[in-house]
mmCIF file of C-alpha atoms in Angstrom:
data_model
loop_
_atom_site.group_PDB
_atom_site.id
_atom_site.type_symbol
_atom_site.label_atom_id
_atom_site.label_comp_id
_atom_site.label_asym_id
_atom_site.label_seq_id
_atom_site.Cartn_x
_atom_site.Cartn_y
_atom_site.Cartn_z
ATOM 1 C CA MET E 1 7.433 9.916 16.145
ATOM 2 C CA LEU E 2 4.509 8.536 14.162
ATOM 3 C CA ILE E 3 5.147 7.038 10.733
ATOM 4 C CA GLY E 4 2.107 6.636 8.512
ATOM 5 C CA ILE E 5 2.044 4.111 5.685
ATOM 6 C CA ASP E 6 -0.252 3.535 2.733
ATOM 7 C CA PHE E 7 -1.470 -0.029 2.151
ATOM 8 C CA ASP E 8 -2.172 -0.950 -1.484
ATOM 9 C CA ASN E 9 0.980 -1.176 -3.623
ATOM 10 C CA THR E 10 3.069 0.170 -0.735
ATOM 11 C CA LEU E 11 2.942 -2.570 1.901
ATOM 12 C CA ILE E 12 1.291 -5.255 -0.214
ATOM 13 C CA HIS E 13 2.491 -6.308 -3.663
ATOM 14 C CA TYR E 14 -0.214 -7.306 -6.153
ATOM 15 C CA GLY E 15 1.918 -7.875 -9.262
ATOM 16 C CA LEU E 16 1.651 -11.664 -9.243
ATOM 17 C CA VAL E 17 -2.037 -11.511 -8.350
ATOM 18 C CA PHE E 18 -2.853 -9.233 -11.278
ATOM 19 C CA ARG E 19 -0.997 -11.514 -13.684
ATOM 20 C CA GLU E 20 -2.446 -14.756 -12.320
ATOM 21 C CA LEU E 21 -6.056 -13.563 -12.337
ATOM 22 C CA ALA E 22 -5.680 -11.863 -15.716
ATOM 23 C CA VAL E 23 -4.255 -15.064 -17.220
ATOM 24 C CA GLU E 24 -7.062 -17.121 -15.660
ATOM 25 C CA ARG E 25 -9.591 -14.755 -17.256
ATOM 26 C CA GLY E 26 -7.918 -14.904 -20.653
ATOM 27 C CA LEU E 27 -7.039 -11.214 -20.585
ATOM 28 C CA VAL E 28 -3.257 -11.499 -20.913
ATOM 29 C CA PRO E 29 -0.702 -14.094 -22.048
ATOM 30 C CA PRO E 30 1.244 -16.005 -19.353
ATOM 31 C CA SER E 31 4.442 -14.349 -20.592
ATOM 32 C CA ILE E 32 3.400 -10.891 -19.400
ATOM 33 C CA PRO E 33 5.472 -9.498 -16.490
ATOM 34 C CA ALA E 34 4.059 -9.817 -12.974
ATOM 35 C CA ASP E 35 3.497 -6.084 -12.882
ATOM 36 C CA LYS E 36 0.246 -4.193 -12.361
ATOM 37 C CA GLU E 37 1.068 -1.491 -14.903
ATOM 38 C CA ALA E 38 2.020 -4.011 -17.585
ATOM 39 C CA VAL E 39 -1.198 -5.958 -17.040
ATOM 40 C CA ARG E 40 -3.294 -2.784 -17.093
ATOM 41 C CA ALA E 41 -1.712 -1.554 -20.325
ATOM 42 C CA HIS E 42 -2.395 -4.888 -22.024
ATOM 43 C CA VAL E 43 -5.995 -5.084 -20.815
ATOM 44 C CA TRP E 44 -6.701 -1.518 -21.889
ATOM 45 C CA GLU E 45 -5.180 -2.151 -25.318
ATOM 46 C CA ARG E 46 -6.942 -5.450 -26.019
ATOM 47 C CA PHE E 47 -10.175 -4.979 -24.104
ATOM 48 C CA ASP E 48 -11.516 -1.936 -22.237
ATOM 49 C CA ASP E 49 -11.640 -0.180 -18.886
ATOM 50 C CA LEU E 50 -14.632 -2.253 -17.791
ATOM 51 C CA GLU E 51 -12.560 -5.439 -17.876
ATOM 52 C CA TRP E 52 -9.802 -3.664 -15.972
ATOM 53 C CA GLN E 53 -12.265 -2.574 -13.279
ATOM 54 C CA LYS E 54 -13.552 -6.136 -12.948
ATOM 55 C CA LEU E 55 -9.997 -7.407 -12.603
ATOM 56 C CA GLN E 56 -9.169 -4.824 -9.950
ATOM 57 C CA ALA E 57 -12.263 -5.790 -7.954
ATOM 58 C CA ALA E 58 -11.173 -9.431 -8.069
ATOM 59 C CA VAL E 59 -7.596 -8.641 -7.012
ATOM 60 C CA TYR E 60 -8.427 -6.314 -4.122
ATOM 61 C CA GLY E 61 -11.308 -8.505 -2.962
ATOM 62 C CA PRO E 62 -11.277 -12.314 -3.168
ATOM 63 C CA GLY E 63 -7.780 -12.396 -4.671
ATOM 64 C CA ILE E 64 -6.056 -10.401 -1.954
ATOM 65 C CA GLY E 65 -4.969 -13.559 -0.161
ATOM 66 C CA ARG E 66 -2.469 -14.145 -2.973
ATOM 67 C CA GLY E 67 -0.813 -10.798 -2.294
ATOM 68 C CA VAL E 68 2.617 -10.693 -0.688
ATOM 69 C CA PHE E 69 4.626 -8.166 1.285
ATOM 70 C CA MET E 70 6.645 -5.640 -0.652
ATOM 71 C CA GLU E 71 10.304 -6.614 -0.375
ATOM 72 C CA GLY E 72 11.811 -5.127 2.761
ATOM 73 C CA ALA E 73 8.480 -4.043 4.272
ATOM 74 C CA PRO E 74 8.415 -6.602 7.139
ATOM 75 C CA GLU E 75 11.967 -5.687 8.089
ATOM 76 C CA PHE E 76 11.049 -2.001 8.096
ATOM 77 C CA LEU E 77 8.081 -2.596 10.401
ATOM 78 C CA ARG E 78 10.182 -4.668 12.798
ATOM 79 C CA LEU E 79 12.937 -2.065 12.797
ATOM 80 C CA CYS E 80 10.416 0.617 13.726
ATOM 81 C CA ARG E 81 9.055 -1.510 16.560
ATOM 82 C CA SER E 82 12.554 -2.220 17.875
ATOM 83 C CA ARG E 83 13.114 1.534 18.107
ATOM 84 C CA GLY E 84 9.784 2.239 19.775
ATOM 85 C CA ILE E 85 8.406 4.147 16.795
ATOM 86 C CA ASP E 86 4.633 4.335 16.444
ATOM 87 C CA LEU E 87 3.080 3.201 13.169
ATOM 88 C CA CYS E 88 -0.289 3.617 11.498
ATOM 89 C CA ILE E 89 -1.787 2.608 8.173
ATOM 90 C CA VAL E 90 -3.957 5.066 6.252
ATOM 91 C CA SER E 91 -5.530 3.692 3.088
ATOM 92 C CA HIS E 92 -7.771 5.215 0.422
ATOM 93 C CA LYS E 93 -10.145 2.289 0.045
ATOM 94 C CA SER E 94 -13.904 2.099 -0.395
ATOM 95 C CA GLU E 95 -15.953 -0.654 1.219
ATOM 96 C CA HIS E 96 -16.942 -2.124 -2.139
ATOM 97 C CA ALA E 97 -15.674 -1.862 -5.697
ATOM 98 C CA ALA E 98 -17.756 0.493 -7.837
ATOM 99 C CA ILE E 99 -18.084 -2.235 -10.454
ATOM 100 C CA ASP E 100 -19.371 -4.720 -7.847
ATOM 101 C CA PRO E 101 -21.238 -2.803 -5.103
ATOM 102 C CA GLY E 102 -22.709 -5.976 -3.622
ATOM 103 C CA GLY E 103 -19.477 -7.930 -3.689
ATOM 104 C CA VAL E 104 -16.643 -8.525 -1.268
ATOM 105 C CA ASN E 105 -16.044 -5.856 1.367
ATOM 106 C CA LEU E 106 -12.615 -4.584 0.322
ATOM 107 C CA ARG E 107 -11.774 -3.172 3.743
ATOM 108 C CA LYS E 108 -12.544 -6.444 5.491
ATOM 109 C CA ALA E 109 -10.501 -8.273 2.863
ATOM 110 C CA ALA E 110 -7.518 -5.997 3.542
ATOM 111 C CA LEU E 111 -7.854 -6.496 7.293
ATOM 112 C CA GLY E 112 -8.017 -10.241 6.723
ATOM 113 C CA TRP E 113 -4.727 -10.127 4.826
ATOM 114 C CA MET E 114 -3.129 -8.087 7.599
ATOM 115 C CA GLU E 115 -4.372 -10.568 10.175
ATOM 116 C CA GLU E 116 -2.912 -13.476 8.197
ATOM 117 C CA GLN E 117 0.448 -11.686 8.052
ATOM 118 C CA GLY E 118 0.550 -11.102 11.805
ATOM 119 C CA PHE E 119 -0.127 -7.376 11.865
ATOM 120 C CA PHE E 120 -2.295 -7.662 14.963
ATOM 121 C CA VAL E 121 -0.063 -10.107 16.818
ATOM 122 C CA PRO E 122 2.035 -8.552 19.621
ATOM 123 C CA VAL E 123 5.683 -7.941 18.822
ATOM 124 C CA HIS E 124 6.821 -10.253 21.639
ATOM 125 C CA ASP E 125 4.852 -13.052 19.968
ATOM 126 C CA GLY E 126 6.521 -12.483 16.607
ATOM 127 C CA GLY E 127 3.957 -10.130 15.071
ATOM 128 C CA PHE E 128 4.018 -6.496 14.032
ATOM 129 C CA GLY E 129 2.180 -5.107 17.048
ATOM 130 C CA PHE E 130 -0.586 -3.116 15.358
ATOM 131 C CA ALA E 131 -3.908 -2.476 17.061
ATOM 132 C CA ARG E 132 -7.024 -2.446 14.892
ATOM 133 C CA SER E 133 -7.317 1.229 15.833
ATOM 134 C CA ASP E 134 -3.992 1.888 14.055
ATOM 135 C CA VAL E 135 -5.566 1.113 10.666
ATOM 136 C CA PHE E 136 -7.721 3.656 8.848
ATOM 137 C CA PHE E 137 -9.675 3.375 5.607
ATOM 138 C CA GLU E 138 -10.964 6.505 3.909
ATOM 139 C CA ALA E 139 -13.412 6.702 1.015
ATOM 140 C CA ARG E 140 -11.837 9.758 -0.624
ATOM 141 C CA ARG E 141 -8.295 10.963 -1.132
ATOM 142 C CA ALA E 142 -9.024 14.270 0.585
ATOM 143 C CA GLU E 143 -10.309 12.355 3.621
ATOM 144 C CA LYS E 144 -7.122 10.286 3.648
ATOM 145 C CA VAL E 145 -5.018 13.452 3.687
ATOM 146 C CA ALA E 146 -7.172 14.917 6.457
ATOM 147 C CA ARG E 147 -6.675 11.731 8.494
ATOM 148 C CA ILE E 148 -2.890 11.919 8.058
ATOM 149 C CA ASN E 149 -2.998 15.497 9.312
ATOM 150 C CA ARG E 150 -5.210 14.688 12.300
ATOM 151 C CA LEU E 151 -3.003 11.801 13.350
ATOM 152 C CA GLY E 152 0.030 14.062 13.279
ATOM 153 C CA CYS E 153 2.195 11.802 11.126
ATOM 154 C CA ALA E 154 5.794 12.988 11.068
ATOM 155 C CA VAL E 155 6.489 10.794 8.022
ATOM 156 C CA PHE E 156 4.147 9.352 5.419
ATOM 157 C CA VAL E 157 5.059 6.697 2.860
ATOM 158 C CA ASP E 158 2.866 6.307 -0.221
ATOM 159 C CA ASP E 159 3.232 5.070 -3.782
ATOM 160 C CA LEU E 160 0.993 7.831 -5.139
ATOM 161 C CA ARG E 161 2.323 11.297 -5.857
ATOM 162 C CA GLU E 162 -1.261 12.566 -5.761
ATOM 163 C CA VAL E 163 -1.342 11.947 -2.016
ATOM 164 C CA LEU E 164 2.090 13.343 -1.228
ATOM 165 C CA ASP E 165 1.488 16.382 -3.457
ATOM 166 C CA HIS E 166 -1.995 17.094 -2.098
ATOM 167 C CA PRO E 167 -2.274 20.805 -1.260
ATOM 168 C CA ASP E 168 -3.961 20.079 2.075
ATOM 169 C CA LEU E 169 -1.228 17.777 3.393
ATOM 170 C CA ASN E 170 0.537 19.460 6.298
ATOM 171 C CA GLY E 171 3.863 20.954 5.338
ATOM 172 C CA SER E 172 5.473 19.376 8.392
ATOM 173 C CA VAL E 173 4.908 15.844 7.054
ATOM 174 C CA ARG E 174 8.078 14.313 5.632
ATOM 175 C CA ARG E 175 6.986 12.772 2.337
ATOM 176 C CA ILE E 176 8.501 9.504 1.106
ATOM 177 C CA LEU E 177 7.470 8.115 -2.272
ATOM 178 C CA TYR E 178 7.509 4.324 -2.340
ATOM 179 C CA ARG E 179 9.176 2.910 -5.438
ATOM 180 C CA GLU E 180 10.500 -0.588 -6.072
ATOM 181 C CA CYS E 181 13.762 0.968 -7.289
ATOM 182 C CA LEU E 182 15.556 4.146 -6.232
ATOM 183 C CA ASP E 183 14.350 7.194 -8.158
ATOM 184 C CA ALA E 184 16.443 10.349 -8.186
ATOM 185 C CA THR E 185 13.895 12.428 -10.121
ATOM 186 C CA HIS E 186 11.601 13.590 -7.353
ATOM 187 C CA ASP E 187 10.866 16.389 -4.921
ATOM 188 C CA TYR E 188 10.407 14.216 -1.830
ATOM 189 C CA ALA E 189 12.587 13.303 1.115
ATOM 190 C CA LEU E 190 13.223 10.014 -0.687
ATOM 191 C CA ALA E 191 11.797 7.910 -3.498
ATOM 192 C CA GLY E 192 12.741 4.262 -3.298
ATOM 193 C CA PRO E 193 12.158 0.751 -1.898
ATOM 194 C CA TRP E 194 11.795 -0.270 1.730
ATOM 195 C CA PRO E 195 15.477 -1.091 2.357
ATOM 196 C CA SER E 196 16.400 2.406 1.148
ATOM 197 C CA ILE E 197 13.668 3.950 3.293
ATOM 198 C CA SER E 198 15.015 2.100 6.340
ATOM 199 C CA GLU E 199 18.524 3.319 5.600
ATOM 200 C CA TYR E 200 17.361 6.896 5.037
ATOM 201 C CA LEU E 201 15.374 7.101 8.266
ATOM 202 C CA PHE E 202 17.530 5.084 10.626
ATOM 203 C CA VAL E 203 21.090 4.750 9.354
ATOM 204 C CA GLY E 204 21.126 8.425 8.465
ATOM 205 C CA GLY E 205 19.847 9.342 11.915
ATOM 206 C CA ARG E 206 16.796 11.176 10.590
ATOM 207 C CA GLU E 207 14.234 9.544 12.873
#
């Protein structure tokens, strides 16, 4: 079985990064929650979308090193490896931010974060056992969906409904919506955090 996983806001958590960089830029007060949506709402209300785009470029580029794993994600990856389950990462990510076309290469920045976290270290050496060829970046959402289909993912985990609901996504793909808390209002196999995803797939015997 091949399990496909999104990257941004699914494996990596940017909440603290958004708050820290926004505070440093004077866009939000230090009291704002370490939450991307809260920061975005404040920036949109007090400033404009241009400032939000600049902040995003900073977070996903030079600021990515401050990002951390989503809670339960490392344990999920290790559990998959212990069961011999293949994994891949499919991300909708351009090479450069539209607001900063000559800036940091966002794909290289993401790969750098993965390298720092041990993604490309063999499992027997304490890493997560990914090959570079297990990681895919696509410039458009439709291309991401096409990649998921070509890879033959049995399961795909994403934080965006737009991906899981895409009309071209193969009907055989089991769709799991990543959420930091369990969500009962959905049409997917599951909507919840990584510990719940692990329980659903492995404790329930659905792998």
